[in-house]
PDB file of C-alpha atoms and ligand atoms in Angstrom:
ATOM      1  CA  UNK A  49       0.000   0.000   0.000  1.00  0.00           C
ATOM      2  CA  UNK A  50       1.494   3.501  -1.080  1.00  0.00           C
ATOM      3  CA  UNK A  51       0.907   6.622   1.345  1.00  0.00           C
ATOM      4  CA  UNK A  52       0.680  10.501   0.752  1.00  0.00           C
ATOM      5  CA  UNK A  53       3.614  10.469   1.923  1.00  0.00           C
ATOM      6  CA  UNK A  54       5.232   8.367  -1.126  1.00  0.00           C
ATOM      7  CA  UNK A  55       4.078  11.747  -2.984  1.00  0.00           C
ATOM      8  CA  UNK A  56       6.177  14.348  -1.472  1.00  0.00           C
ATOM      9  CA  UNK A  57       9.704  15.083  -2.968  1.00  0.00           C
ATOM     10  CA  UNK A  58      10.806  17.388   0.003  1.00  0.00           C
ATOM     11  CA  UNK A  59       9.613  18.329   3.612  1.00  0.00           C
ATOM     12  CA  UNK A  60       9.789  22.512   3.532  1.00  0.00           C
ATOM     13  CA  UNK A  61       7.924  22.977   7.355  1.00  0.00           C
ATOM     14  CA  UNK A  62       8.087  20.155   9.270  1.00  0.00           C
ATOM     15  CA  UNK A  63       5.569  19.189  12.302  1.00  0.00           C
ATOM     16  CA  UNK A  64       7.576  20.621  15.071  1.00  0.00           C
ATOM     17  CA  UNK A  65       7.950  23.677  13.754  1.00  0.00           C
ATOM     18  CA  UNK A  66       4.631  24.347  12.855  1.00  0.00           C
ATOM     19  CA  UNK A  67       3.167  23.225  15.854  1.00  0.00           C
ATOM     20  CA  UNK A  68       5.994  26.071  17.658  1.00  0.00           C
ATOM     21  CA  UNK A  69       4.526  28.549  15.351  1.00  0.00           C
ATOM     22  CA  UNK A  70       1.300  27.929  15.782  1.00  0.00           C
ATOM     23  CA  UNK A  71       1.754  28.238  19.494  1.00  0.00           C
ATOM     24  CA  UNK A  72       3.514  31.658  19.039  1.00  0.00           C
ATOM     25  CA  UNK A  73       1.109  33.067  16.551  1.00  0.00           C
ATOM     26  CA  UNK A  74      -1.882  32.048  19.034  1.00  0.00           C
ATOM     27  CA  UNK A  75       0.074  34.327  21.574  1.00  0.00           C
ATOM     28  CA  UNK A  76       0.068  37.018  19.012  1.00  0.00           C
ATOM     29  CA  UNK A  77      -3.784  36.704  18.367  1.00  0.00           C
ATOM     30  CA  UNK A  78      -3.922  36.361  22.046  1.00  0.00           C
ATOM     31  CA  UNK A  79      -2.315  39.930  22.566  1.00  0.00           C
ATOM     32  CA  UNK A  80      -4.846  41.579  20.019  1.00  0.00           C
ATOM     33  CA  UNK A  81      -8.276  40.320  21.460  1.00  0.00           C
ATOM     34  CA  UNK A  82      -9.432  41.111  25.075  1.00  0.00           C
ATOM     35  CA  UNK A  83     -12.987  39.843  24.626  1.00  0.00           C
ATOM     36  CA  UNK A  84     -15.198  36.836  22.878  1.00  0.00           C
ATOM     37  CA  UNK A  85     -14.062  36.599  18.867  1.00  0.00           C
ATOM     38  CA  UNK A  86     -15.766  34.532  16.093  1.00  0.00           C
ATOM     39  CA  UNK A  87     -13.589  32.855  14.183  1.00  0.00           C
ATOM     40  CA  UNK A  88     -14.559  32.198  10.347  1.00  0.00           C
ATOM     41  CA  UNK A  89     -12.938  29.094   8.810  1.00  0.00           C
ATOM     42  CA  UNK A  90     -12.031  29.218   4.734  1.00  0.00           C
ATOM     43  CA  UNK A  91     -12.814  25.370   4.164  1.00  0.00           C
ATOM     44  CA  UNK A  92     -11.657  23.188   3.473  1.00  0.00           C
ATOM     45  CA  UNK A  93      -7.576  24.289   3.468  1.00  0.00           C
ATOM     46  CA  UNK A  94      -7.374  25.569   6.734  1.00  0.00           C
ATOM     47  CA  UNK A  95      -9.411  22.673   8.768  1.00  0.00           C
ATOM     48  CA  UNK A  96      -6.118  21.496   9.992  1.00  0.00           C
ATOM     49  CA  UNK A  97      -4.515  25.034  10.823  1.00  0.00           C
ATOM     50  CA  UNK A  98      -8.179  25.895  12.708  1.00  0.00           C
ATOM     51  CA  UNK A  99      -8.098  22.829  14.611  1.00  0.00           C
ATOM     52  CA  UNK A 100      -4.513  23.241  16.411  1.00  0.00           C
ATOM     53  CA  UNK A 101      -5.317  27.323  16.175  1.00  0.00           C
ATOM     54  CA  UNK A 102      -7.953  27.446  18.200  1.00  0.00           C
ATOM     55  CA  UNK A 103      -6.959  24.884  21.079  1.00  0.00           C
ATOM     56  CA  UNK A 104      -4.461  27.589  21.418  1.00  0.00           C
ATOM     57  CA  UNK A 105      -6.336  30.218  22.091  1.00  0.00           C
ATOM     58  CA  UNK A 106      -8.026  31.223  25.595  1.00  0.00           C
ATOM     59  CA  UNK A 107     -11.041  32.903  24.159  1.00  0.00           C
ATOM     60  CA  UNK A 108     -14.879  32.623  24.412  1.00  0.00           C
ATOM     61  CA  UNK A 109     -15.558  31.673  20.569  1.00  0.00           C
ATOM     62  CA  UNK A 110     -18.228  30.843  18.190  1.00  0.00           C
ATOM     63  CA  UNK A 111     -16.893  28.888  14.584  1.00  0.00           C
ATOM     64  CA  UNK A 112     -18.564  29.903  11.227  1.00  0.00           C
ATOM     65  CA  UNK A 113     -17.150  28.586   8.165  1.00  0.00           C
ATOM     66  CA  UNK A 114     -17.256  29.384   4.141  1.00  0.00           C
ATOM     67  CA  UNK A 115     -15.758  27.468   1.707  1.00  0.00           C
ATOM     68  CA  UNK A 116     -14.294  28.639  -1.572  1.00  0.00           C
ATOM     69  CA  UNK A 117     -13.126  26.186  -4.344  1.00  0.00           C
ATOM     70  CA  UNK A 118     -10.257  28.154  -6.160  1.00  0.00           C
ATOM     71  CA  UNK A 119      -8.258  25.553  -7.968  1.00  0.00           C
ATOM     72  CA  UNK A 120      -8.682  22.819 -10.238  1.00  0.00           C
ATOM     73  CA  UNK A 121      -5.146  20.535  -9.505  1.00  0.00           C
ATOM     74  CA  UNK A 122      -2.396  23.049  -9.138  1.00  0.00           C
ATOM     75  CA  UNK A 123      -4.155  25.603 -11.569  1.00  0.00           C
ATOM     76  CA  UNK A 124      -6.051  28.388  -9.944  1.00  0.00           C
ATOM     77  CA  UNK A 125      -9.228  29.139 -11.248  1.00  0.00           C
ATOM     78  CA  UNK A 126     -11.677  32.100 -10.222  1.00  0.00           C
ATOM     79  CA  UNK A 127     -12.198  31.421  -6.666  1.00  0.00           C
ATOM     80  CA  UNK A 128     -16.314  31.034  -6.298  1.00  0.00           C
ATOM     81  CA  UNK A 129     -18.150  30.724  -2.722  1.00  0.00           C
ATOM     82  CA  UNK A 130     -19.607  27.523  -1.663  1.00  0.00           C
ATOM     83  CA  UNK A 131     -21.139  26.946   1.485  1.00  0.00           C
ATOM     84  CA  UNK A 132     -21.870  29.734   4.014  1.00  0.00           C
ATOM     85  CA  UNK A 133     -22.290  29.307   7.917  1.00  0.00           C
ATOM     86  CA  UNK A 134     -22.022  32.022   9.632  1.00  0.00           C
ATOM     87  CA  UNK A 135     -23.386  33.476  13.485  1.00  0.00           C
ATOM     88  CA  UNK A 136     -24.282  37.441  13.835  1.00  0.00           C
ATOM     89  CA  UNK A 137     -21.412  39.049  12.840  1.00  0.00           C
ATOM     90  CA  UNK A 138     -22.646  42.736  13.376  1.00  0.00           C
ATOM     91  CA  UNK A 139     -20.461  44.385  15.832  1.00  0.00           C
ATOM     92  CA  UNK A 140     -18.245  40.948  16.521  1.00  0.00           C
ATOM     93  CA  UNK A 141     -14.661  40.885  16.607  1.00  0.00           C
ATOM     94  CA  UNK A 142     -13.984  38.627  13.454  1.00  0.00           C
ATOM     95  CA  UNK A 143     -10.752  36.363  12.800  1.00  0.00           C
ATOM     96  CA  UNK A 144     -10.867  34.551   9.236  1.00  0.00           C
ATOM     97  CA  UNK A 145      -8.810  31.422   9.622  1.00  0.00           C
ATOM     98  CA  UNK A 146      -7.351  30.912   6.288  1.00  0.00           C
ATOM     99  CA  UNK A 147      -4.480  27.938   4.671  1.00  0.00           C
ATOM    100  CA  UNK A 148      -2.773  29.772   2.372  1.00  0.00           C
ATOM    101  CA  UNK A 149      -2.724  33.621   1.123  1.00  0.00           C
ATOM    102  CA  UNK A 150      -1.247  32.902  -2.712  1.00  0.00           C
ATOM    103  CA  UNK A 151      -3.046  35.461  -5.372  1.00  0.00           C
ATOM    104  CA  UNK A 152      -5.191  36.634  -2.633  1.00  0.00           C
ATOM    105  CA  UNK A 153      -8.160  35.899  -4.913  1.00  0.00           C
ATOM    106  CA  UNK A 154     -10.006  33.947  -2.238  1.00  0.00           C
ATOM    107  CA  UNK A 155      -9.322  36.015   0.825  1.00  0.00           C
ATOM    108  CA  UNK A 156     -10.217  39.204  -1.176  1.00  0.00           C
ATOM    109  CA  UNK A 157     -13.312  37.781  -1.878  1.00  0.00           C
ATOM    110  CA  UNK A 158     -13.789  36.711   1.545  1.00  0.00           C
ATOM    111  CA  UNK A 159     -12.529  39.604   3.087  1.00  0.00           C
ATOM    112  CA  UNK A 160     -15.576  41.394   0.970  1.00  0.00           C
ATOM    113  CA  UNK A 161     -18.513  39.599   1.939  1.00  0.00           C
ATOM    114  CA  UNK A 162     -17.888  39.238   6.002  1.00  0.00           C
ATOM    115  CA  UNK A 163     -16.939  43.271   5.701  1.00  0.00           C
ATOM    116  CA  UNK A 164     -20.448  43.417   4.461  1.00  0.00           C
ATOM    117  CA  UNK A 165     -21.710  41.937   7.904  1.00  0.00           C
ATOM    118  CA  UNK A 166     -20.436  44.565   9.221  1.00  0.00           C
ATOM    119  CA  UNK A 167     -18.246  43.403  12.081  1.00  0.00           C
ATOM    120  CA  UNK A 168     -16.745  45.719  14.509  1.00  0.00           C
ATOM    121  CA  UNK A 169     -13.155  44.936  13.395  1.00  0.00           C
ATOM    122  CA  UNK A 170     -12.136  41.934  10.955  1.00  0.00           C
ATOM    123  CA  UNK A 171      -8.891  40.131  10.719  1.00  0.00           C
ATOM    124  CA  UNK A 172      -6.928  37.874   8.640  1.00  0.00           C
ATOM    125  CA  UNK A 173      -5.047  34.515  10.264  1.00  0.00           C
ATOM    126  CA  UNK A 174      -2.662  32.702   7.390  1.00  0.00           C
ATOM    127  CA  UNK A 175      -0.757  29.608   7.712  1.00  0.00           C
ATOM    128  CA  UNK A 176       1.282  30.605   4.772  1.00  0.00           C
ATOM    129  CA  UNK A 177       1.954  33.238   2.520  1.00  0.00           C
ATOM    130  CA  UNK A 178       3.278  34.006  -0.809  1.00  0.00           C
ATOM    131  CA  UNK A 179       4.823  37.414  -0.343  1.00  0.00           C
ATOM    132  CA  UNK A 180       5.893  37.230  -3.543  1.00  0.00           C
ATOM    133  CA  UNK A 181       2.147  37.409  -4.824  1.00  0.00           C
ATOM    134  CA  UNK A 182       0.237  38.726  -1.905  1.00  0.00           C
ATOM    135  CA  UNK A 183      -1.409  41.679  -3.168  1.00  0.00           C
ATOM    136  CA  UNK A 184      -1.211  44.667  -0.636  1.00  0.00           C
ATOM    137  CA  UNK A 185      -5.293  45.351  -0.776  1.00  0.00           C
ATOM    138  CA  UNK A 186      -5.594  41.973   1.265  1.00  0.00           C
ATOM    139  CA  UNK A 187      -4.152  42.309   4.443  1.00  0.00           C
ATOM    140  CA  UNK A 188      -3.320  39.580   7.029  1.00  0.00           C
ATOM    141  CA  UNK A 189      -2.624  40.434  10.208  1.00  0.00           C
ATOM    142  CA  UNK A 190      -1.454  37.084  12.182  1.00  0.00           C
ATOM    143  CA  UNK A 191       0.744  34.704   9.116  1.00  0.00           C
ATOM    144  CA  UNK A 192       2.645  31.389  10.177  1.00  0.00           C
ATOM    145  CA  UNK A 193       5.174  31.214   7.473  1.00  0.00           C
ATOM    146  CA  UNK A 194       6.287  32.730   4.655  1.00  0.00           C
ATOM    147  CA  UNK A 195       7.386  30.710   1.595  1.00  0.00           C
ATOM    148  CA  UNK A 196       9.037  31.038  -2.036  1.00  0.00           C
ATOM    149  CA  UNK A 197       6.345  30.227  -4.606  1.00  0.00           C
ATOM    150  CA  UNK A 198       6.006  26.986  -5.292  1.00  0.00           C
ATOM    151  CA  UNK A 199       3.068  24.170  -5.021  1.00  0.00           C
ATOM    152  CA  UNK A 200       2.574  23.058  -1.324  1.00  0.00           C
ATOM    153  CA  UNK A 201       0.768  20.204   0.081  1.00  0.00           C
ATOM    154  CA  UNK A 202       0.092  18.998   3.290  1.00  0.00           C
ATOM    155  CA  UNK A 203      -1.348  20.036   6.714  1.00  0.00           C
ATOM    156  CA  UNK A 204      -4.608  20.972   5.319  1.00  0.00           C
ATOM    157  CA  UNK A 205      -3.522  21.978   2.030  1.00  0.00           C
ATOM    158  CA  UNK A 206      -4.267  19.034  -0.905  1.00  0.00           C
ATOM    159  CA  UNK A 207      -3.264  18.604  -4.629  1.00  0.00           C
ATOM    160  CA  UNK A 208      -6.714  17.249  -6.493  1.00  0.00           C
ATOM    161  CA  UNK A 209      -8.015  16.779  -3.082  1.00  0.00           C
ATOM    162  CA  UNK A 210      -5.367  14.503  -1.258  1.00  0.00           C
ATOM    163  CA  UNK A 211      -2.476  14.982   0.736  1.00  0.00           C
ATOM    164  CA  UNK A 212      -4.293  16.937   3.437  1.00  0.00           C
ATOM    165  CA  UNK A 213      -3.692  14.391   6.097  1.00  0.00           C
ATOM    166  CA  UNK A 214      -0.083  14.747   5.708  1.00  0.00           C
ATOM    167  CA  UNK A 215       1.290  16.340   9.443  1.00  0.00           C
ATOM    168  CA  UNK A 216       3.557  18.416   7.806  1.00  0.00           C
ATOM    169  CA  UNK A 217       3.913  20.927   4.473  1.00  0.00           C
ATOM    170  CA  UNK A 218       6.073  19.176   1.983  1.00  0.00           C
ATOM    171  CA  UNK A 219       6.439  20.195  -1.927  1.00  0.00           C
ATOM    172  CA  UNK A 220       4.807  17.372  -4.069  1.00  0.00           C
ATOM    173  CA  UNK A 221       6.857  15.222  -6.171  1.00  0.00           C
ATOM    174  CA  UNK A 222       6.726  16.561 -10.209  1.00  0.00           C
TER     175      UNK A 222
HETATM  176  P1  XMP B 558      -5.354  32.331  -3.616  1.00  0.00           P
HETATM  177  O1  XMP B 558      -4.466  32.199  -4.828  1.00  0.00           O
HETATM  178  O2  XMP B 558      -6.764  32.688  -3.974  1.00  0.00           O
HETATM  179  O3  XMP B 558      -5.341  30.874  -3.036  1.00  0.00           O
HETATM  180  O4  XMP B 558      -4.735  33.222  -2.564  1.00  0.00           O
HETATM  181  C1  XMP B 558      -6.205  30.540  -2.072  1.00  0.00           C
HETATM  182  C2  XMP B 558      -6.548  29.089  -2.032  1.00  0.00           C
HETATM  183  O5  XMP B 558      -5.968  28.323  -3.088  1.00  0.00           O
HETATM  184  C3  XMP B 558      -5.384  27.140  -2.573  1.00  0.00           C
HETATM  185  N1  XMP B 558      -3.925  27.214  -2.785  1.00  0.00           N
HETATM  186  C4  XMP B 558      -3.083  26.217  -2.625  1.00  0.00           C
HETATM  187  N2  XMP B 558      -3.304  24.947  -2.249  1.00  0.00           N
HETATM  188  N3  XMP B 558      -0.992  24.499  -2.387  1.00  0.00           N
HETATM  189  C5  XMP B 558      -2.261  24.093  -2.146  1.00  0.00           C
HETATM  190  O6  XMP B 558      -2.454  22.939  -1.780  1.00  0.00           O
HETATM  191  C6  XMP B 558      -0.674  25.767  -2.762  1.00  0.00           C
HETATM  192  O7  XMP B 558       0.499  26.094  -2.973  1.00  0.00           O
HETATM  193  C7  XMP B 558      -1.793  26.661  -2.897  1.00  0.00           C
HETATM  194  N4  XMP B 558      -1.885  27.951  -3.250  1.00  0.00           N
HETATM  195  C8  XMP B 558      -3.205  28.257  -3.156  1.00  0.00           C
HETATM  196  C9  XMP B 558      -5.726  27.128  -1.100  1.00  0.00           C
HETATM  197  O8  XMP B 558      -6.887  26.379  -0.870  1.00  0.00           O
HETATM  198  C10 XMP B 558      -5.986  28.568  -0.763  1.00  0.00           C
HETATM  199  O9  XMP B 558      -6.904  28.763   0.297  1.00  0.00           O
END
């Protein structure tokens, strides 16, 4: 029997380190919120990240989610919303939990709709980030890593829908 991990040519964030990150970023998001936050997942990329993310952090929460499909293999296509689940947001403190920030296409459109909720102050929570690509009119406030700009898999992140389970981010094998 082959595993995901058969698939993977090179290990660029392994477990340990992302689970030290994630515990230092959580102290960051802890430093910015005195009172109860909702947290908005971007599914399905960032179930991982939300899972370990939020163990981390002391607040009172509520979890909404949206989910976005925004690439077909490694192509990106125009991101389009799926699913919506969301509490009040009106006057919330809002954290969108998010896998990846690459063209920004998906978080800007994101980004768009909750601002339409009109929260009382929304914010952006990346595992990774292009910086190469990010755009500057979508800002995120709380980001894990930043990497070079390649195809990642791994810890939430999937190529044609696999490879999620892997525990850590790894670049897939061409
Ligand atoms: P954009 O380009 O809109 O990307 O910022 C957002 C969504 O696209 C997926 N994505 C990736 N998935 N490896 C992946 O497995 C990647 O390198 C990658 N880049 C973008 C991801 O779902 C992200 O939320």
């Amino acid at each position: 029997m082959g595993s995901a991990n058969d698939d993977v040519s090179r290990v660029l964030i392994p477990e340990n380190v992302i689970r030290d990150r994630i515990s230092s970023l959580a102290a960051e998001i802890e430093a910015v919120y005195d009172g109860d936050i909702i947290v908005v997942a971007v599914l399905t990329g960032s179930v991982v990240f939300l899972s370990d993310l939020i163990r981390c952090l002391p607040h009172r929460m509520e979890i909404g989610y949206i989910t976005v499909s925004s690439y077909k293999g490694d192509l990106p296509t125009e991101p389009r919303l799926g699913s919506v689940s969301l509490p009040e947001l009106r006057g919330r403190d809002v954290l969108i939990v998010d896998d990846i920030l690459d063209t920004g296409n998906t978080l800007r459109l994101v980004q768009g709709m909750l601002r339409g909720h009109e929260p009382r102050t929304l914010r952006t929570a990346t595992l990774l980030r292009k910086p190469s690509k990010a755009p500057p009119d979508v800002p995120a406030e709380f980001v894990g890593f930043d990497i070079e700009d390649m195809f990642v898999v791994g810890y939430g992140l999937d190529f044609e829908g696999r490879h999620r389970n892997l525990p850590h981010i790894s670049e897939l094998r061409a």
